[in-house]
Amino acid sequence: MATDERWTARPLARYLATAVLVRSMDSGSTVGITLLALSLPGLAHPLQVAGLLAASRTLPYILAPITGRWLNRLADPRPAITAGALLFALGVVVTVLTLGVVPLPFTMAAAATAGLAGPLLTGGLSSVLGSVADRAGRRRSGLDAITYGLGTTFSPAIVSILAAAYSPRLAVLGLAAVGAVGSLMVFTLPLGAGVGSGRTVGFAQIFGAIVRIPGLRRTTVVSFGAMVAVTCAMLLGIARVDAQNPARAGWVAVAMGVGAMTGNIMFTARPPRISSDDGMTLSLVAVVPVLVIVALASGIPAQVGLFALFGFTMTPINVMSITARGEYAPPEVQGGIFVTLAGVKMGFGAIGSALAGTLAGFGYTTALLILSGYVAVVVMVVLVDRGLTGRAVSRVSTPG
């Protein structure tokens, strides 16, 4: 397959800068809103409130199939992505300005408004890159994954520093402004191969491909299952460190981001020869003992450091969940699958957010051990699928 010449060094650099700015607003706002909830005096059950707000913001991602189908029909998706990023910024701003001021349901509605635009920041923006099936495309997808790592690393760090120096509310407002700037940069990006074709893709085509293609089905299960674990573990980790030293609570997310970014850089510099199906499954297997170690750690340095290991262990899942869509998804539904899987994956993050608030009642150590047991169950589901279908991963044609 020929290399897409539209993505030379300069356009690709603009894409990476745009993605970092926009996605920093996404990942950093979760930490900022959590820190804000934990810092507000008189707010009952702050971790549960933070979990509800995170769930409110991520639950609308389950509407990603509708967004993906709509985006696939546009001749030029860039205006829609820009508008979505601005709507996300507005929703985040209203969330932090109203938390603790108005009844919680109104604040949750603002968070949900941001979440409606969320799929455009993740899979929507990634779809601009076009096909990722060739080697150059796999490298682009690795760089794309790094933007998530950079956003997850630096935005929580900046939010934590600004929250400690000024306030969590001010930190999130600044992050929203940065995201708004990034949204306007979307117009400077080229459109990759196959983007803006205007093809209408039905829901049956998208979900039919996900269910019938073994490699796509298994990598989807791993990706969604891991998202629950990542979101839940991060919130539990933040709350556990906050109970010991509030000024260092945000460093849990920073450590996870550093670990993930380190792994992403390694994977981009030397793309793995292993298939996405095998790589993601092995990564999920490794997550189980890592979560056990994280749960049993004592002291803030050890807890923060082990969350970096957790982020690193998740790297193959983060990177290969993107390349899997290019490897296994039929070309005619690839754009819709990009947005659908990325969006629904964030919806599973809402489950992880809600789960964190529920498990926290058992104590943080027990909660993380229960979470490791959950990951083990997901691994067993994937292994049973592999046992029933063998290692078949190939694409199949989708019905018109």
GROMACS .gro file of C-alpha atoms in nm:
model
  400
    1MET     CA    1   0.000   0.000   0.000
    2ALA     CA    2   0.137   0.340  -0.099
    3THR     CA    3   0.230   0.592   0.165
    4ASP     CA    4  -0.013   0.884   0.206
    5GLU     CA    5   0.200   1.179   0.088
    6ARG     CA    6  -0.036   1.431   0.243
    7TRP     CA    7   0.111   1.355   0.584
    8THR     CA    8   0.461   1.493   0.543
    9ALA     CA    9   0.660   1.623   0.842
   10ARG     CA   10   0.496   1.966   0.875
   11PRO     CA   11   0.129   1.863   0.848
   12LEU     CA   12   0.195   1.574   1.083
   13ALA     CA   13   0.361   1.810   1.333
   14ARG     CA   14   0.055   2.037   1.318
   15TYR     CA   15  -0.170   1.739   1.376
   16LEU     CA   16   0.029   1.629   1.680
   17ALA     CA   17   0.023   1.981   1.829
   18THR     CA   18  -0.352   2.007   1.768
   19ALA     CA   19  -0.421   1.665   1.918
   20VAL     CA   20  -0.212   1.737   2.228
   21LEU     CA   21  -0.391   2.065   2.298
   22VAL     CA   22  -0.740   1.928   2.244
   23ARG     CA   23  -0.686   1.599   2.425
   24SER     CA   24  -0.509   1.770   2.715
   25MET     CA   25  -0.838   1.948   2.781
   26ASP     CA   26  -1.009   1.609   2.789
   27SER     CA   27  -0.771   1.419   3.017
   28GLY     CA   28  -0.669   1.709   3.239
   29SER     CA   29  -1.022   1.820   3.315
   30THR     CA   30  -1.099   1.482   3.476
   31VAL     CA   31  -0.818   1.532   3.727
   32GLY     CA   32  -0.903   1.899   3.779
   33ILE     CA   33  -1.271   1.832   3.846
   34THR     CA   34  -1.177   1.551   4.088
   35LEU     CA   35  -0.938   1.782   4.277
   36LEU     CA   36  -1.204   2.054   4.281
   37ALA     CA   37  -1.463   1.818   4.431
   38LEU     CA   38  -1.215   1.699   4.695
   39SER     CA   39  -1.124   2.057   4.788
   40LEU     CA   40  -1.469   2.210   4.823
   41PRO     CA   41  -1.565   2.254   5.189
   42GLY     CA   42  -1.899   2.114   5.288
   43LEU     CA   43  -1.935   1.894   4.980
   44ALA     CA   44  -2.070   1.560   5.102
   45HIS     CA   45  -1.904   1.246   4.962
   46PRO     CA   46  -1.658   1.431   4.734
   47LEU     CA   47  -1.517   1.117   4.565
   48GLN     CA   48  -1.866   0.998   4.480
   49VAL     CA   49  -1.946   1.343   4.339
   50ALA     CA   50  -1.627   1.335   4.131
   51GLY     CA   51  -1.719   0.990   4.005
   52LEU     CA   52  -2.070   1.105   3.912
   53LEU     CA   53  -1.934   1.403   3.721
   54ALA     CA   54  -1.678   1.188   3.539
   55ALA     CA   55  -1.952   0.939   3.457
   56SER     CA   56  -2.183   1.218   3.338
   57ARG     CA   57  -1.915   1.346   3.106
   58THR     CA   58  -1.814   1.010   2.963
   59LEU     CA   59  -2.150   0.832   2.946
   60PRO     CA   60  -2.266   1.032   2.639
   61TYR     CA   61  -1.977   0.873   2.451
   62ILE     CA   62  -2.202   0.572   2.400
   63LEU     CA   63  -2.376   0.786   2.135
   64ALA     CA   64  -2.053   0.767   1.932
   65PRO     CA   65  -2.210   0.532   1.672
   66ILE     CA   66  -2.449   0.812   1.577
   67THR     CA   67  -2.162   1.063   1.569
   68GLY     CA   68  -1.946   0.828   1.363
   69ARG     CA   69  -2.219   0.764   1.108
   70TRP     CA   70  -2.283   1.137   1.077
   71LEU     CA   71  -1.912   1.224   1.050
   72ASN     CA   72  -1.861   0.959   0.782
   73ARG     CA   73  -2.117   1.135   0.561
   74LEU     CA   74  -1.945   1.476   0.572
   75ALA     CA   75  -1.733   1.582   0.277
   76ASP     CA   76  -1.510   1.770   0.523
   77PRO     CA   77  -1.526   1.667   0.891
   78ARG     CA   78  -1.295   1.943   1.016
   79PRO     CA   79  -1.564   2.207   1.092
   80ALA     CA   80  -1.760   1.948   1.290
   81ILE     CA   81  -1.451   1.848   1.491
   82THR     CA   82  -1.373   2.214   1.564
   83ALA     CA   83  -1.729   2.285   1.678
   84GLY     CA   84  -1.724   1.972   1.895
   85ALA     CA   85  -1.402   2.076   2.068
   86LEU     CA   86  -1.543   2.422   2.141
   87LEU     CA   87  -1.861   2.266   2.282
   88PHE     CA   88  -1.650   2.039   2.502
   89ALA     CA   89  -1.457   2.341   2.634
   90LEU     CA   90  -1.782   2.525   2.710
   91GLY     CA   91  -1.925   2.223   2.894
   92VAL     CA   92  -1.613   2.190   3.109
   93VAL     CA   93  -1.617   2.562   3.194
   94VAL     CA   94  -1.980   2.550   3.306
   95THR     CA   95  -1.909   2.233   3.508
   96VAL     CA   96  -1.633   2.387   3.720
   97LEU     CA   97  -1.813   2.720   3.761
   98THR     CA   98  -2.133   2.558   3.890
   99LEU     CA   99  -1.992   2.275   4.106
  100GLY     CA  100  -2.086   2.343   4.466
  101VAL     CA  101  -2.288   2.650   4.363
  102VAL     CA  102  -2.600   2.498   4.205
  103PRO     CA  103  -2.769   2.161   4.264
  104LEU     CA  104  -2.553   1.871   4.144
  105PRO     CA  105  -2.788   1.756   3.861
  106PHE     CA  106  -2.734   2.090   3.682
  107THR     CA  107  -2.357   2.049   3.702
  108MET     CA  108  -2.388   1.690   3.580
  109ALA     CA  109  -2.589   1.817   3.282
  110ALA     CA  110  -2.305   2.056   3.194
  111ALA     CA  111  -2.056   1.769   3.215
  112ALA     CA  112  -2.280   1.557   2.994
  113THR     CA  113  -2.292   1.839   2.737
  114ALA     CA  114  -1.914   1.824   2.713
  115GLY     CA  115  -1.933   1.448   2.679
  116LEU     CA  116  -2.162   1.472   2.378
  117ALA     CA  117  -1.874   1.625   2.183
  118GLY     CA  118  -1.613   1.389   2.327
  119PRO     CA  119  -1.605   1.135   2.040
  120LEU     CA  120  -1.500   1.411   1.802
  121LEU     CA  121  -1.187   1.476   2.014
  122THR     CA  122  -1.082   1.111   2.015
  123GLY     CA  123  -1.178   0.892   1.720
  124GLY     CA  124  -1.310   1.188   1.520
  125LEU     CA  125  -0.974   1.363   1.522
  126SER     CA  126  -0.785   1.037   1.466
  127SER     CA  127  -0.996   0.962   1.158
  128VAL     CA  128  -0.849   1.268   0.985
  129LEU     CA  129  -0.525   1.071   0.953
  130GLY     CA  130  -0.692   0.826   0.715
  131SER     CA  131  -0.582   0.465   0.663
  132VAL     CA  132  -0.343   0.315   0.920
  133ALA     CA  133  -0.302  -0.026   0.754
  134ASP     CA  134   0.044   0.032   0.598
  135ARG     CA  135   0.371   0.066   0.792
  136ALA     CA  136   0.371   0.447   0.767
  137GLY     CA  137   0.013   0.444   0.889
  138ARG     CA  138   0.108   0.228   1.187
  139ARG     CA  139   0.378   0.479   1.273
  140ARG     CA  140   0.128   0.764   1.247
  141SER     CA  141  -0.108   0.577   1.475
  142GLY     CA  142   0.177   0.533   1.723
  143LEU     CA  143   0.241   0.908   1.715
  144ASP     CA  144  -0.132   0.964   1.756
  145ALA     CA  145  -0.125   0.743   2.065
  146ILE     CA  146   0.161   0.955   2.200
  147THR     CA  147  -0.067   1.261   2.191
  148TYR     CA  148  -0.292   1.081   2.439
  149GLY     CA  149   0.013   1.007   2.653
  150LEU     CA  150   0.134   1.367   2.637
  151GLY     CA  151  -0.212   1.494   2.723
  152THR     CA  152  -0.244   1.247   3.007
  153THR     CA  153   0.102   1.339   3.139
  154PHE     CA  154   0.137   1.714   3.112
  155SER     CA  155  -0.219   1.834   3.157
  156PRO     CA  156  -0.267   1.662   3.496
  157ALA     CA  157   0.076   1.793   3.600
  158ILE     CA  158  -0.013   2.148   3.500
  159VAL     CA  159  -0.355   2.116   3.661
  160SER     CA  160  -0.200   1.983   3.983
  161ILE     CA  161   0.057   2.265   3.997
  162LEU     CA  162  -0.199   2.537   3.924
  163ALA     CA  163  -0.448   2.379   4.164
  164ALA     CA  164  -0.191   2.384   4.445
  165ALA     CA  165  -0.073   2.739   4.364
  166TYR     CA  166  -0.413   2.894   4.291
  167SER     CA  167  -0.722   2.671   4.270
  168PRO     CA  168  -0.847   2.363   4.082
  169ARG     CA  169  -1.122   2.575   3.927
  170LEU     CA  170  -0.874   2.821   3.775
  171ALA     CA  171  -0.658   2.533   3.650
  172VAL     CA  172  -0.945   2.374   3.459
  173LEU     CA  173  -1.053   2.707   3.311
  174GLY     CA  174  -0.702   2.754   3.174
  175LEU     CA  175  -0.707   2.405   3.029
  176ALA     CA  176  -1.037   2.475   2.852
  177ALA     CA  177  -0.883   2.785   2.695
  178VAL     CA  178  -0.591   2.578   2.565
  179GLY     CA  179  -0.833   2.326   2.418
  180ALA     CA  180  -1.026   2.603   2.243
  181VAL     CA  181  -0.705   2.719   2.075
  182GLY     CA  182  -0.634   2.363   1.964
  183SER     CA  183  -0.983   2.332   1.816
  184LEU     CA  184  -0.917   2.620   1.577
  185MET     CA  185  -0.596   2.452   1.456
  186VAL     CA  186  -0.801   2.162   1.315
  187PHE     CA  187  -0.866   2.375   1.005
  188THR     CA  188  -0.493   2.373   0.922
  189LEU     CA  189  -0.483   1.992   0.885
  190PRO     CA  190  -0.502   1.797   0.558
  191LEU     CA  191  -0.745   1.508   0.512
  192GLY     CA  192  -0.591   1.161   0.491
  193ALA     CA  193  -0.671   0.889   0.240
  194GLY     CA  194  -1.038   0.788   0.239
  195VAL     CA  195  -1.149   1.077   0.462
  196GLY     CA  196  -1.442   1.289   0.349
  197SER     CA  197  -1.576   1.032   0.105
  198GLY     CA  198  -1.935   1.110   0.197
  199ARG     CA  199  -2.025   0.741   0.218
  200THR     CA  200  -2.323   0.645   0.428
  201VAL     CA  201  -2.242   0.367   0.672
  202GLY     CA  202  -2.521   0.188   0.852
  203PHE     CA  203  -2.514   0.082   1.216
  204ALA     CA  204  -2.553  -0.281   1.103
  205GLN     CA  205  -2.234  -0.254   0.898
  206ILE     CA  206  -2.034  -0.103   1.184
  207PHE     CA  207  -2.148  -0.335   1.462
  208GLY     CA  208  -2.166  -0.634   1.229
  209ALA     CA  209  -1.797  -0.598   1.151
  210ILE     CA  210  -1.710  -0.565   1.521
  211VAL     CA  211  -1.904  -0.879   1.613
  212ARG     CA  212  -1.806  -1.103   1.320
  213ILE     CA  213  -1.436  -1.027   1.274
  214PRO     CA  214  -1.246  -1.221   1.545
  215GLY     CA  215  -0.949  -0.986   1.572
  216LEU     CA  216  -1.167  -0.676   1.586
  217ARG     CA  217  -1.404  -0.838   1.835
  218ARG     CA  218  -1.130  -0.945   2.078
  219THR     CA  219  -0.936  -0.619   2.061
  220THR     CA  220  -1.263  -0.433   2.126
  221VAL     CA  221  -1.332  -0.644   2.437
  222VAL     CA  222  -0.977  -0.583   2.563
  223SER     CA  223  -0.995  -0.209   2.491
  224PHE     CA  224  -1.331  -0.159   2.661
  225GLY     CA  225  -1.242  -0.380   2.958
  226ALA     CA  226  -0.912  -0.199   3.007
  227MET     CA  227  -1.082   0.140   2.996
  228VAL     CA  228  -1.296   0.048   3.296
  229ALA     CA  229  -0.984  -0.057   3.486
  230VAL     CA  230  -0.781   0.252   3.394
  231THR     CA  231  -1.048   0.504   3.492
  232CYS     CA  232  -1.138   0.323   3.814
  233ALA     CA  233  -0.776   0.271   3.920
  234MET     CA  234  -0.682   0.636   3.853
  235LEU     CA  235  -0.969   0.774   4.063
  236LEU     CA  236  -0.898   0.529   4.345
  237GLY     CA  237  -0.529   0.616   4.332
  238ILE     CA  238  -0.598   0.991   4.340
  239ALA     CA  239  -0.832   0.952   4.636
  240ARG     CA  240  -0.586   0.727   4.826
  241VAL     CA  241  -0.299   0.975   4.786
  242ASP     CA  242  -0.530   1.270   4.859
  243ALA     CA  243  -0.613   1.112   5.195
  244GLN     CA  244  -0.240   1.114   5.277
  245ASN     CA  245  -0.131   1.442   5.114
  246PRO     CA  246  -0.379   1.645   4.906
  247ALA     CA  247  -0.102   1.841   4.734
  248ARG     CA  248   0.029   1.524   4.569
  249ALA     CA  249  -0.300   1.365   4.464
  250GLY     CA  250  -0.275   1.478   4.101
  251TRP     CA  251   0.063   1.309   4.059
  252VAL     CA  252  -0.106   0.970   4.031
  253ALA     CA  253  -0.245   1.069   3.691
  254VAL     CA  254   0.089   1.228   3.601
  255ALA     CA  255   0.272   0.905   3.681
  256MET     CA  256   0.028   0.703   3.472
  257GLY     CA  257   0.081   0.945   3.184
  258VAL     CA  258   0.462   0.927   3.211
  259GLY     CA  259   0.449   0.548   3.202
  260ALA     CA  260   0.211   0.547   2.906
  261MET     CA  261   0.411   0.808   2.715
  262THR     CA  262   0.736   0.617   2.770
  263GLY     CA  263   0.579   0.305   2.627
  264ASN     CA  264   0.422   0.495   2.338
  265ILE     CA  265   0.757   0.643   2.238
  266MET     CA  266   0.917   0.299   2.247
  267PHE     CA  267   0.640   0.149   2.035
  268THR     CA  268   0.657   0.434   1.783
  269ALA     CA  269   1.036   0.416   1.749
  270ARG     CA  270   1.016   0.040   1.694
  271PRO     CA  271   0.668  -0.070   1.584
  272PRO     CA  272   0.605  -0.421   1.719
  273ARG     CA  273   0.591  -0.717   1.481
  274ILE     CA  274   0.328  -0.888   1.694
  275SER     CA  275  -0.035  -0.857   1.585
  276SER     CA  276  -0.265  -0.617   1.766
  277ASP     CA  277  -0.477  -0.912   1.880
  278ASP     CA  278  -0.186  -1.091   2.045
  279GLY     CA  279  -0.022  -0.777   2.181
  280MET     CA  280  -0.334  -0.641   2.348
  281THR     CA  281  -0.417  -0.976   2.505
  282LEU     CA  282  -0.068  -1.018   2.650
  283SER     CA  283  -0.076  -0.663   2.784
  284LEU     CA  284  -0.406  -0.726   2.963
  285VAL     CA  285  -0.263  -1.043   3.118
  286ALA     CA  286   0.027  -0.837   3.257
  287VAL     CA  287  -0.211  -0.578   3.406
  288VAL     CA  288  -0.350  -0.828   3.658
  289PRO     CA  289  -0.035  -0.873   3.874
  290VAL     CA  290   0.058  -0.505   3.832
  291LEU     CA  291  -0.274  -0.399   3.987
  292VAL     CA  292  -0.217  -0.640   4.275
  293ILE     CA  293   0.123  -0.480   4.341
  294VAL     CA  294  -0.029  -0.130   4.318
  295ALA     CA  295  -0.297  -0.229   4.568
  296LEU     CA  296  -0.045  -0.358   4.823
  297ALA     CA  297   0.195  -0.062   4.793
  298SER     CA  298   0.243   0.163   5.096
  299GLY     CA  299   0.371   0.519   5.100
  300ILE     CA  300   0.311   0.790   4.844
  301PRO     CA  301   0.640   0.746   4.644
  302ALA     CA  302   0.579   0.373   4.594
  303GLN     CA  303   0.212   0.424   4.507
  304VAL     CA  304   0.285   0.698   4.253
  305GLY     CA  305   0.579   0.507   4.104
  306LEU     CA  306   0.375   0.190   4.060
  307PHE     CA  307   0.102   0.382   3.882
  308ALA     CA  308   0.372   0.475   3.628
  309LEU     CA  309   0.434   0.102   3.583
  310PHE     CA  310   0.060   0.051   3.543
  311GLY     CA  311   0.050   0.317   3.268
  312PHE     CA  312   0.347   0.154   3.094
  313THR     CA  313   0.184  -0.189   3.106
  314MET     CA  314  -0.125  -0.047   2.938
  315THR     CA  315   0.079   0.088   2.643
  316PRO     CA  316   0.021  -0.199   2.396
  317ILE     CA  317  -0.352  -0.169   2.453
  318ASN     CA  318  -0.349   0.208   2.397
  319VAL     CA  319  -0.141   0.193   2.078
  320MET     CA  320  -0.275  -0.126   1.927
  321SER     CA  321  -0.639  -0.037   1.987
  322ILE     CA  322  -0.583   0.229   1.719
  323THR     CA  323  -0.387   0.010   1.477
  324ALA     CA  324  -0.635  -0.276   1.523
  325ARG     CA  325  -0.903  -0.069   1.353
  326GLY     CA  326  -0.680  -0.034   1.048
  327GLU     CA  327  -0.571  -0.397   1.054
  328TYR     CA  328  -0.909  -0.563   1.095
  329ALA     CA  329  -1.183  -0.315   0.996
  330PRO     CA  330  -1.301  -0.328   0.633
  331PRO     CA  331  -1.217  -0.002   0.448
  332GLU     CA  332  -1.582   0.080   0.382
  333VAL     CA  333  -1.660   0.105   0.755
  334GLN     CA  334  -1.321   0.208   0.892
  335GLY     CA  335  -1.412   0.574   0.955
  336GLY     CA  336  -1.731   0.486   1.138
  337ILE     CA  337  -1.550   0.223   1.344
  338PHE     CA  338  -1.280   0.475   1.446
  339VAL     CA  339  -1.533   0.712   1.599
  340THR     CA  340  -1.766   0.442   1.731
  341LEU     CA  341  -1.504   0.240   1.916
  342ALA     CA  342  -1.319   0.544   2.052
  343GLY     CA  343  -1.645   0.696   2.175
  344VAL     CA  344  -1.803   0.384   2.322
  345LYS     CA  345  -1.469   0.310   2.489
  346MET     CA  346  -1.501   0.637   2.678
  347GLY     CA  347  -1.853   0.535   2.773
  348PHE     CA  348  -1.696   0.237   2.946
  349GLY     CA  349  -1.478   0.489   3.126
  350ALA     CA  350  -1.800   0.617   3.282
  351ILE     CA  351  -1.854   0.270   3.424
  352GLY     CA  352  -1.504   0.282   3.569
  353SER     CA  353  -1.573   0.622   3.726
  354ALA     CA  354  -1.892   0.501   3.889
  355LEU     CA  355  -1.722   0.179   3.998
  356ALA     CA  356  -1.450   0.377   4.175
  357GLY     CA  357  -1.704   0.551   4.396
  358THR     CA  358  -1.868   0.217   4.477
  359LEU     CA  359  -1.549   0.023   4.550
  360ALA     CA  360  -1.400   0.302   4.763
  361GLY     CA  361  -1.633   0.198   5.042
  362PHE     CA  362  -1.435  -0.127   5.080
  363GLY     CA  363  -1.109   0.060   5.137
  364TYR     CA  364  -0.857   0.147   4.867
  365THR     CA  365  -0.643  -0.168   4.896
  366THR     CA  366  -0.942  -0.401   4.876
  367ALA     CA  367  -1.093  -0.195   4.595
  368LEU     CA  368  -0.780  -0.228   4.379
  369LEU     CA  369  -0.759  -0.600   4.448
  370ILE     CA  370  -1.120  -0.639   4.337
  371LEU     CA  371  -1.032  -0.442   4.024
  372SER     CA  372  -0.746  -0.682   3.945
  373GLY     CA  373  -0.994  -0.969   3.976
  374TYR     CA  374  -1.221  -0.795   3.727
  375VAL     CA  375  -0.935  -0.766   3.476
  376ALA     CA  376  -0.863  -1.136   3.521
  377VAL     CA  377  -1.225  -1.212   3.425
  378VAL     CA  378  -1.190  -1.003   3.107
  379VAL     CA  379  -0.872  -1.195   3.022
  380MET     CA  380  -1.060  -1.523   3.062
  381VAL     CA  381  -1.335  -1.402   2.827
  382VAL     CA  382  -1.078  -1.317   2.559
  383LEU     CA  383  -0.897  -1.647   2.601
  384VAL     CA  384  -1.223  -1.840   2.569
  385ASP     CA  385  -1.294  -1.652   2.245
  386ARG     CA  386  -0.949  -1.742   2.115
  387GLY     CA  387  -1.008  -2.103   2.213
  388LEU     CA  388  -1.335  -2.113   2.021
  389THR     CA  389  -1.219  -1.932   1.707
  390GLY     CA  390  -0.845  -2.008   1.709
  391ARG     CA  391  -0.622  -1.715   1.613
  392ALA     CA  392  -0.837  -1.606   1.321
  393VAL     CA  393  -0.822  -1.228   1.290
  394SER     CA  394  -0.893  -1.157   0.924
  395ARG     CA  395  -1.135  -0.902   0.789
  396VAL     CA  396  -1.464  -1.009   0.646
  397SER     CA  397  -1.680  -0.820   0.401
  398THR     CA  398  -1.973  -0.636   0.547
  399PRO     CA  399  -2.318  -0.641   0.400
  400GLY     CA  400  -2.415  -0.337   0.198
   0.00000   0.00000   0.00000
